[in-house]
Amino acid sequence: MGVSTTTPTTRFTAMAPQPIKNRAGLRPQRPLRPSESCATRLSRGRRRREQQRTHPMAFASPVDEAIVNAPCGEQLGPLDVVDEARMLRDASFPIPADELIQLTKGLLAANNGADDPSLLAEDFQFVAPVVGPLGREEFASAFKSFKLKEAFSEWKTNAHHFRVDPFEPNRVWFTTRMTAVNTGPMMGDPTGIRVISPPQASSCRFNTSGKCDDLTVGYVMDRRQGNTGGLGAVFGILNAIGRPLPFPEARPYKRSWRFSLFVLVSRLAKWIRPKGKTVEAVKEA
C-alpha cells in the first residue's frame, strides 16, 4: 500500500482588518489624502481633540465598571466634603474670587511684591516653613538681595491651580513647580545645574483694600519630586546646585536616631506579637 506524499492543504479564513483604536476608543489620525487640503485636516484635528477632551475615558486608565458606577457621597454617607461654591457665594468678603486671583497673579508678576511694595499692606507678613514672619520692608530687602533672576536663566515659576479658600474667602492658594538653570554666580561660580523644584503650596491673603497682608511660600507638597532634596523656596534652590546653607533647616530631611529607634521597636513588636492578638491581649496573657 503506497503512502501519499500530498501535503494537506490548510484553510485560512480571511478576516476583515479591524480598525486600530486608542484607549479612548477613537481611531488614530490617518494620512492626508491627495485631494484633502491642510485646512480640512486641521479642522478635523480640532474636532478630534475636542472629542478626546470630552470623552469620559479619554485620559483614564481602564478601571472596573463597579468603581466608575460607584454611588456618590449622599449614598455612601457623610464624606465631609464641603460645598465650596455655596461657601464662597455666602462669603461676606467684598472682593470676588476672580478678582482676588487676578490680584495674586499681579503680585507674582511684581516679584511677589518686592519690586512694588505698594501692593503690600502696612501690616504685611511673609511666612515660609522656616523663615519669617517678616514685615514689608524686611521682606522686600531680603527678597531682592538674592538676585535669583541674575543667577538663573530659563526661570519658570510654573504657577498653576489658583483657587480661593472657601474657609478664608480673602486667601488665594496656588501651586508652583519652579525650574531654572544656574548660569550666573550664586555663592560661587555657575554650575550649569537645572533646578527642578517639587510642587509647593503658596498663598496670598488680601485685605478689603485689595492689598496683600500675608504671603506664604515654599510649603513642599511631595518631597520626593524634583532635585532639591525635598526642600522648597531658596533653601531648595541652593541645595540643588550643591551649595546648601550651613544649618539643619536648610538641609534635606534626615531621620533622627530617636525616630529610627521608634520605628525599629514598632516593627519588632509586630513581629513578636502573635497573629490575631492585640497588644492588650498579649499583656493580659
Tab-separated table of N, CA, C and O in Angstrom, residues 132-238:
chain	number	residue	atom	x	y	z
A	132	GLY	N	10.670	83.671	58.698
A	132	GLY	CA	9.510	84.504	58.957
A	132	GLY	C	8.926	84.298	60.338
A	132	GLY	O	9.356	83.414	61.076
A	133	PRO	N	7.935	85.147	60.656
A	133	PRO	CA	7.333	86.206	59.832
A	133	PRO	C	8.276	87.396	59.603
A	133	PRO	O	8.996	87.801	60.507
A	134	LEU	N	8.225	87.935	58.360
A	134	LEU	CA	8.974	89.138	58.007
A	134	LEU	C	7.994	90.241	57.635
A	134	LEU	O	7.001	89.990	56.954
A	135	GLY	N	8.309	91.475	58.083
A	135	GLY	CA	7.496	92.617	57.712
A	135	GLY	C	7.748	93.054	56.282
A	135	GLY	O	8.603	92.491	55.579
A	136	ARG	N	7.029	94.087	55.844
A	136	ARG	CA	7.096	94.513	54.453
A	136	ARG	C	8.496	94.959	54.046
A	136	ARG	O	9.045	94.475	53.042
A	137	GLU	N	9.119	95.866	54.795
A	137	GLU	CA	10.431	96.371	54.425
A	137	GLU	C	11.496	95.283	54.516
A	137	GLU	O	12.357	95.145	53.636
A	138	GLU	N	11.437	94.492	55.581
A	138	GLU	CA	12.422	93.431	55.763
A	138	GLU	C	12.302	92.382	54.656
A	138	GLU	O	13.304	91.891	54.134
A	139	PHE	N	11.071	92.065	54.281
A	139	PHE	CA	10.855	91.082	53.211
A	139	PHE	C	11.377	91.602	51.880
A	139	PHE	O	12.084	90.885	51.156
A	140	ALA	N	11.043	92.846	51.520
A	140	ALA	CA	11.461	93.396	50.238
A	140	ALA	C	12.990	93.454	50.139
A	140	ALA	O	13.575	93.131	49.104
A	141	SER	N	13.642	93.834	51.234
A	141	SER	CA	15.095	93.912	51.233
A	141	SER	C	15.725	92.528	51.102
A	141	SER	O	16.668	92.324	50.323
A	142	ALA	N	15.200	91.545	51.839
A	142	ALA	CA	15.764	90.198	51.804
A	142	ALA	C	15.513	89.526	50.464
A	142	ALA	O	16.383	88.836	49.928
A	143	PHE	N	14.331	89.734	49.894
A	143	PHE	CA	13.988	89.053	48.651
A	143	PHE	C	14.818	89.575	47.484
A	143	PHE	O	15.215	88.809	46.597
A	144	LYS	N	15.103	90.874	47.486
A	144	LYS	CA	15.906	91.444	46.406
A	144	LYS	C	17.375	91.056	46.520
A	144	LYS	O	18.092	91.011	45.515
A	145	SER	N	17.844	90.776	47.727
A	145	SER	CA	19.272	90.525	47.930
A	145	SER	C	19.741	89.229	47.285
A	145	SER	O	20.923	89.074	46.981
A	146	PHE	N	18.830	88.278	47.045
A	146	PHE	CA	19.245	87.001	46.475
A	146	PHE	C	19.576	87.108	44.982
A	146	PHE	O	20.362	86.329	44.464
A	147	LYS	N	18.952	88.029	44.268
A	147	LYS	CA	19.210	88.225	42.833
A	147	LYS	C	19.112	86.905	42.065
A	147	LYS	O	20.011	86.521	41.295
A	148	LEU	N	18.016	86.200	42.283
A	148	LEU	CA	17.854	84.878	41.677
A	148	LEU	C	17.758	84.948	40.162
A	148	LEU	O	18.307	84.092	39.460
A	149	LYS	N	17.063	85.966	39.643
A	149	LYS	CA	16.894	86.048	38.195
A	149	LYS	C	18.216	86.328	37.478
A	149	LYS	O	18.362	85.999	36.297
A	150	GLU	N	19.188	86.915	38.185
A	150	GLU	CA	20.502	87.138	37.585
A	150	GLU	C	21.373	85.884	37.617
A	150	GLU	O	22.234	85.692	36.760
A	151	ALA	N	21.140	85.039	38.607
A	151	ALA	CA	21.947	83.829	38.748
A	151	ALA	C	21.363	82.648	37.990
A	151	ALA	O	22.071	81.658	37.753
A	152	PHE	N	20.098	82.751	37.587
A	152	PHE	CA	19.438	81.622	36.934
A	152	PHE	C	18.761	82.094	35.655
A	152	PHE	O	18.071	83.118	35.635
A	153	SER	N	18.969	81.323	34.592
A	153	SER	CA	18.284	81.590	33.331
A	153	SER	C	17.177	80.560	33.131
A	153	SER	O	17.073	79.587	33.889
A	154	GLU	N	16.359	80.788	32.111
A	154	GLU	CA	15.226	79.899	31.811
A	154	GLU	C	14.330	79.731	33.033
A	154	GLU	O	13.790	78.644	33.274
A	155	TRP	N	14.184	80.803	33.782
A	155	TRP	CA	13.399	80.740	35.022
A	155	TRP	C	11.921	80.629	34.693
A	155	TRP	O	11.360	81.437	33.977
A	156	LYS	N	11.282	79.614	35.256
A	156	LYS	CA	9.846	79.425	35.107
A	156	LYS	C	9.266	79.052	36.466
A	156	LYS	O	9.617	78.009	37.030
A	157	THR	N	8.391	79.912	36.957
A	157	THR	CA	7.747	79.618	38.233
A	157	THR	C	6.718	78.511	38.082
A	157	THR	O	6.473	77.740	39.010
A	158	ASN	N	6.086	78.435	36.909
A	158	ASN	CA	5.074	77.411	36.621
A	158	ASN	C	3.962	77.418	37.662
A	158	ASN	O	3.561	76.370	38.190
A	159	ALA	N	3.461	78.615	37.953
A	159	ALA	CA	2.350	78.738	38.904
A	159	ALA	C	1.066	78.250	38.253
A	159	ALA	O	0.791	78.530	37.087
A	160	HIS	N	0.259	77.525	39.014
A	160	HIS	CA	-0.988	76.986	38.490
A	160	HIS	C	-1.944	76.678	39.647
A	160	HIS	O	-1.586	76.831	40.812
A	161	HIS	N	-3.129	76.250	39.283
A	161	HIS	CA	-4.158	75.841	40.243
A	161	HIS	C	-4.461	76.957	41.252
A	161	HIS	O	-4.414	76.751	42.473
A	162	PHE	N	-4.789	78.132	40.736
A	162	PHE	CA	-5.195	79.246	41.593
A	162	PHE	C	-6.633	79.007	42.060
A	162	PHE	O	-7.524	78.759	41.250
A	163	ARG	N	-6.860	79.110	43.350
A	163	ARG	CA	-8.219	78.917	43.875
A	163	ARG	C	-8.372	79.670	45.187
A	163	ARG	O	-7.395	79.850	45.936
A	164	VAL	N	-9.570	80.106	45.448
A	164	VAL	CA	-9.874	80.848	46.671
A	164	VAL	C	-10.283	79.853	47.753
A	164	VAL	O	-11.065	78.926	47.504
A	165	ASP	N	-9.753	80.053	48.944
A	165	ASP	CA	-10.050	79.171	50.068
A	165	ASP	C	-11.474	79.433	50.556
A	165	ASP	O	-11.795	80.548	50.956
A	166	PRO	N	-12.360	78.430	50.532
A	166	PRO	CA	-13.731	78.670	50.991
A	166	PRO	C	-13.820	78.981	52.480
A	166	PRO	O	-14.789	79.596	52.928
A	167	PHE	N	-12.817	78.582	53.248
A	167	PHE	CA	-12.815	78.879	54.682
A	167	PHE	C	-12.224	80.261	54.971
A	167	PHE	O	-12.508	80.849	56.008
A	168	GLU	N	-11.357	80.728	54.084
A	168	GLU	CA	-10.809	82.080	54.168
A	168	GLU	C	-11.039	82.748	52.813
A	168	GLU	O	-10.155	82.718	51.956
A	169	PRO	N	-12.176	83.326	52.586
A	169	PRO	CA	-12.522	83.848	51.256
A	169	PRO	C	-11.670	85.024	50.801
A	169	PRO	O	-11.873	85.515	49.687
A	170	ASN	N	-10.721	85.459	51.617
A	170	ASN	CA	-9.792	86.503	51.189
A	170	ASN	C	-8.388	85.950	50.942
A	170	ASN	O	-7.441	86.708	50.774
A	171	ARG	N	-8.263	84.629	50.892
A	171	ARG	CA	-6.970	83.990	50.652
A	171	ARG	C	-7.016	83.178	49.353
A	171	ARG	O	-7.946	82.409	49.126
A	172	VAL	N	-5.977	83.352	48.521
A	172	VAL	CA	-5.841	82.605	47.268
A	172	VAL	C	-4.683	81.627	47.414
A	172	VAL	O	-3.560	82.035	47.732
A	173	TRP	N	-4.975	80.370	47.178
A	173	TRP	CA	-3.936	79.348	47.180
A	173	TRP	C	-3.525	79.044	45.739
A	173	TRP	O	-4.340	79.109	44.823
A	174	PHE	N	-2.261	78.703	45.555
A	174	PHE	CA	-1.788	78.284	44.240
A	174	PHE	C	-0.584	77.365	44.418
A	174	PHE	O	0.006	77.288	45.507
A	175	THR	N	-0.237	76.666	43.339
A	175	THR	CA	0.858	75.700	43.361
A	175	THR	C	1.927	76.134	42.374
A	175	THR	O	1.607	76.693	41.319
A	176	THR	N	3.180	75.883	42.715
A	176	THR	CA	4.291	76.198	41.809
A	176	THR	C	5.168	74.961	41.633
A	176	THR	O	5.274	74.120	42.530
A	177	ARG	N	5.805	74.885	40.448
A	177	ARG	CA	6.802	73.852	40.148
A	177	ARG	C	7.960	74.545	39.422
A	177	ARG	O	8.128	74.390	38.220
A	178	MET	N	8.750	75.298	40.145
A	178	MET	CA	9.782	76.135	39.558
A	178	MET	C	10.884	75.304	38.909
A	178	MET	O	11.314	74.279	39.437
A	179	THR	N	11.343	75.779	37.735
A	179	THR	CA	12.519	75.210	37.077
A	179	THR	C	13.417	76.357	36.622
A	179	THR	O	12.926	77.421	36.239
A	180	ALA	N	14.721	76.154	36.653
A	180	ALA	CA	15.683	77.174	36.227
A	180	ALA	C	17.054	76.530	36.074
A	180	ALA	O	17.298	75.433	36.577
A	181	VAL	N	17.944	77.236	35.379
A	181	VAL	CA	19.310	76.753	35.159
A	181	VAL	C	20.277	77.760	35.770
A	181	VAL	O	20.189	78.964	35.510
A	182	ASN	N	21.206	77.267	36.573
A	182	ASN	CA	22.192	78.132	37.227
A	182	ASN	C	23.290	78.513	36.236
A	182	ASN	O	24.239	77.771	36.008
A	183	THR	N	23.153	79.696	35.645
A	183	THR	CA	24.129	80.173	34.655
A	183	THR	C	24.871	81.415	35.133
A	183	THR	O	25.704	81.950	34.394
A	184	GLY	N	24.600	81.882	36.330
A	184	GLY	CA	25.272	83.052	36.882
A	184	GLY	C	25.819	82.750	38.267
A	184	GLY	O	25.528	81.704	38.855
A	185	PRO	N	26.599	83.645	38.825
A	185	PRO	CA	27.184	83.399	40.141
A	185	PRO	C	26.127	83.361	41.238
A	185	PRO	O	25.262	84.222	41.317
A	186	MET	N	26.204	82.334	42.072
A	186	MET	CA	25.331	82.184	43.225
A	186	MET	C	26.132	81.467	44.305
A	186	MET	O	26.282	80.254	44.290
A	187	MET	N	26.692	82.265	45.208
A	187	MET	CA	27.566	81.733	46.248
A	187	MET	C	28.725	80.953	45.632
A	187	MET	O	29.182	79.943	46.169
A	188	GLY	N	29.180	81.401	44.463
A	188	GLY	CA	30.252	80.732	43.749
A	188	GLY	C	30.028	80.815	42.248
A	188	GLY	O	29.127	81.506	41.774
A	189	ASP	N	30.859	80.125	41.496
A	189	ASP	CA	30.747	80.133	40.040
A	189	ASP	C	29.497	79.393	39.589
A	189	ASP	O	28.977	78.522	40.304
A	190	PRO	N	29.019	79.704	38.383
A	190	PRO	CA	27.847	78.995	37.853
A	190	PRO	C	28.111	77.494	37.743
A	190	PRO	O	29.213	77.062	37.404
A	191	THR	N	27.088	76.717	38.021
A	191	THR	CA	27.225	75.256	37.980
A	191	THR	C	26.600	74.647	36.735
A	191	THR	O	26.915	73.506	36.392
A	192	GLY	N	25.707	75.372	36.075
A	192	GLY	CA	25.009	74.816	34.919
A	192	GLY	C	23.954	73.801	35.284
A	192	GLY	O	23.384	73.146	34.405
A	193	ILE	N	23.668	73.648	36.568
A	193	ILE	CA	22.692	72.655	37.030
A	193	ILE	C	21.274	73.189	36.817
A	193	ILE	O	20.981	74.351	37.126
A	194	ARG	N	20.406	72.346	36.307
A	194	ARG	CA	18.989	72.691	36.176
A	194	ARG	C	18.272	72.338	37.478
A	194	ARG	O	18.299	71.181	37.916
A	195	VAL	N	17.657	73.315	38.079
A	195	VAL	CA	16.913	73.128	39.328
A	195	VAL	C	15.477	72.748	38.984
A	195	VAL	O	14.814	73.415	38.188
A	196	ILE	N	15.018	71.669	39.584
A	196	ILE	CA	13.629	71.227	39.415
A	196	ILE	C	13.025	71.128	40.804
A	196	ILE	O	13.322	70.197	41.562
A	197	SER	N	12.202	72.094	41.139
A	197	SER	CA	11.611	72.129	42.473
A	197	SER	C	10.413	71.197	42.563
A	197	SER	O	9.712	70.973	41.576
A	198	PRO	N	10.152	70.662	43.745
A	198	PRO	CA	8.933	69.863	43.935
A	198	PRO	C	7.716	70.783	43.941
A	198	PRO	O	7.854	72.011	44.053
A	199	PRO	N	6.527	70.244	43.818
A	199	PRO	CA	5.332	71.095	43.915
A	199	PRO	C	5.258	71.748	45.289
A	199	PRO	O	5.453	71.092	46.309
A	200	GLN	N	5.004	73.055	45.283
A	200	GLN	CA	4.963	73.814	46.528
A	200	GLN	C	3.653	74.588	46.625
A	200	GLN	O	3.195	75.174	45.644
A	201	ALA	N	3.082	74.573	47.804
A	201	ALA	CA	1.852	75.318	48.065
A	201	ALA	C	2.207	76.716	48.556
A	201	ALA	O	3.060	76.886	49.431
A	202	SER	N	1.561	77.724	47.975
A	202	SER	CA	1.755	79.113	48.380
A	202	SER	C	0.394	79.785	48.478
A	202	SER	O	-0.606	79.274	47.944
A	203	SER	N	0.358	80.931	49.133
A	203	SER	CA	-0.923	81.629	49.264
A	203	SER	C	-0.703	83.123	49.431
A	203	SER	O	0.346	83.567	49.911
A	204	CYS	N	-1.711	83.889	49.011
A	204	CYS	CA	-1.757	85.338	49.224
A	204	CYS	C	-3.078	85.670	49.910
A	204	CYS	O	-4.142	85.246	49.445
A	205	ARG	N	-2.994	86.430	50.976
A	205	ARG	CA	-4.209	86.881	51.662
A	205	ARG	C	-4.331	88.384	51.495
A	205	ARG	O	-3.323	89.105	51.570
A	206	PHE	N	-5.534	88.850	51.243
A	206	PHE	CA	-5.762	90.264	50.939
A	206	PHE	C	-6.711	90.895	51.955
A	206	PHE	O	-7.584	90.225	52.516
A	207	ASN	N	-6.509	92.207	52.153
A	207	ASN	CA	-7.458	92.960	52.972
A	207	ASN	C	-8.545	93.542	52.075
A	207	ASN	O	-8.547	93.343	50.859
A	208	THR	N	-9.470	94.263	52.654
A	208	THR	CA	-10.598	94.780	51.877
A	208	THR	C	-10.179	95.844	50.873
A	208	THR	O	-10.943	96.169	49.957
A	209	SER	N	-8.976	96.393	51.003
A	209	SER	CA	-8.463	97.374	50.041
A	209	SER	C	-7.763	96.713	48.855
A	209	SER	O	-7.288	97.408	47.952
A	210	GLY	N	-7.680	95.392	48.868
A	210	GLY	CA	-7.042	94.684	47.774
A	210	GLY	C	-5.533	94.590	47.888
A	210	GLY	O	-4.860	94.265	46.898
A	211	LYS	N	-4.996	94.867	49.066
A	211	LYS	CA	-3.552	94.755	49.268
A	211	LYS	C	-3.240	93.474	50.030
A	211	LYS	O	-3.993	93.053	50.905
A	212	CYS	N	-2.104	92.880	49.676
A	212	CYS	CA	-1.713	91.615	50.296
A	212	CYS	C	-1.186	91.871	51.702
A	212	CYS	O	-0.255	92.661	51.891
A	213	ASP	N	-1.772	91.200	52.686
A	213	ASP	CA	-1.294	91.356	54.062
A	213	ASP	C	-0.636	90.081	54.593
A	213	ASP	O	-0.176	90.058	55.737
A	214	ASP	N	-0.598	89.033	53.750
A	214	ASP	CA	0.036	87.797	54.199
A	214	ASP	C	0.433	86.978	52.971
A	214	ASP	O	-0.387	86.738	52.081
A	215	LEU	N	1.703	86.555	52.921
A	215	LEU	CA	2.218	85.764	51.812
A	215	LEU	C	2.956	84.556	52.373
A	215	LEU	O	3.865	84.701	53.186
A	216	THR	N	2.530	83.369	51.965
A	216	THR	CA	3.202	82.142	52.384
A	216	THR	C	3.742	81.436	51.147
A	216	THR	O	3.057	81.340	50.122
A	217	VAL	N	4.968	80.921	51.218
A	217	VAL	CA	5.599	80.235	50.081
A	217	VAL	C	6.439	79.078	50.597
A	217	VAL	O	6.804	79.025	51.776
A	218	GLY	N	6.748	78.150	49.675
A	218	GLY	CA	7.754	77.133	49.954
A	218	GLY	C	7.295	75.918	50.720
A	218	GLY	O	8.138	75.152	51.199
A	219	TYR	N	5.984	75.691	50.832
A	219	TYR	CA	5.497	74.523	51.566
A	219	TYR	C	5.408	73.334	50.606
A	219	TYR	O	4.484	73.237	49.803
A	220	VAL	N	6.384	72.437	50.699
A	220	VAL	CA	6.515	71.332	49.755
A	220	VAL	C	5.364	70.344	49.946
A	220	VAL	O	5.039	69.941	51.062
A	221	MET	N	4.777	69.939	48.814
A	221	MET	CA	3.637	69.029	48.836
A	221	MET	C	4.054	67.572	48.649
A	221	MET	O	3.339	66.665	49.059
A	222	ASP	N	5.196	67.333	48.000
A	222	ASP	CA	5.714	65.980	47.811
A	222	ASP	C	7.234	66.080	47.733
A	222	ASP	O	7.786	66.448	46.705
A	223	ARG	N	7.918	65.763	48.822
A	223	ARG	CA	9.371	65.944	48.892
A	223	ARG	C	10.136	64.952	48.029
A	223	ARG	O	11.353	65.078	47.871
A	224	ARG	N	9.452	63.978	47.430
A	224	ARG	CA	10.124	63.027	46.558
A	224	ARG	C	10.342	63.577	45.156
A	224	ARG	O	11.112	63.013	44.382
A	225	GLN	N	9.659	64.664	44.817
A	225	GLN	CA	9.747	65.233	43.483
A	225	GLN	C	10.942	66.184	43.365
A	225	GLN	O	11.379	66.777	44.354
A	226	GLY	N	11.421	66.357	42.128
A	226	GLY	CA	12.473	67.332	41.877
A	226	GLY	C	13.853	66.883	42.339
A	226	GLY	O	14.076	65.732	42.717
A	227	ASN	N	14.787	67.855	42.352
A	227	ASN	CA	16.170	67.557	42.744
A	227	ASN	C	16.669	68.497	43.840
A	227	ASN	O	17.864	68.778	43.936
A	228	THR	N	15.740	69.012	44.656
A	228	THR	CA	16.117	69.929	45.734
A	228	THR	C	16.262	69.235	47.077
A	228	THR	O	16.458	69.907	48.093
A	229	GLY	N	16.175	67.917	47.091
A	229	GLY	CA	16.256	67.206	48.360
A	229	GLY	C	15.006	67.352	49.199
A	229	GLY	O	15.072	67.178	50.422
A	230	GLY	N	13.902	67.676	48.567
A	230	GLY	CA	12.657	67.836	49.296
A	230	GLY	C	12.481	69.201	49.921
A	230	GLY	O	11.515	69.431	50.646
A	231	LEU	N	13.387	70.130	49.645
A	231	LEU	CA	13.311	71.470	50.207
A	231	LEU	C	12.603	72.405	49.235
A	231	LEU	O	12.664	72.228	48.019
A	232	GLY	N	11.970	73.440	49.786
A	232	GLY	CA	11.294	74.422	48.964
A	232	GLY	C	11.983	75.766	49.010
A	232	GLY	O	12.940	75.991	49.765
A	233	ALA	N	11.488	76.683	48.171
A	233	ALA	CA	11.952	78.066	48.131
A	233	ALA	C	13.469	78.130	47.918
A	233	ALA	O	14.052	77.304	47.231
A	234	VAL	N	14.130	79.138	48.513
A	234	VAL	CA	15.556	79.367	48.280
A	234	VAL	C	16.409	78.236	48.844
A	234	VAL	O	17.432	77.860	48.250
A	235	PHE	N	16.016	77.663	49.969
A	235	PHE	CA	16.786	76.560	50.539
A	235	PHE	C	16.890	75.406	49.543
A	235	PHE	O	17.944	74.785	49.401
A	236	GLY	N	15.793	75.113	48.855
A	236	GLY	CA	15.806	74.040	47.879
A	236	GLY	C	16.671	74.372	46.675
A	236	GLY	O	17.380	73.494	46.147
A	237	ILE	N	16.623	75.613	46.227
A	237	ILE	CA	17.429	76.030	45.079
A	237	ILE	C	18.917	75.884	45.383
A	237	ILE	O	19.692	75.339	44.581
A	238	LEU	N	19.332	76.359	46.542
A	238	LEU	CA	20.753	76.275	46.912
A	238	LEU	C	21.197	74.831	47.100
A	238	LEU	O	22.316	74.470	46.740
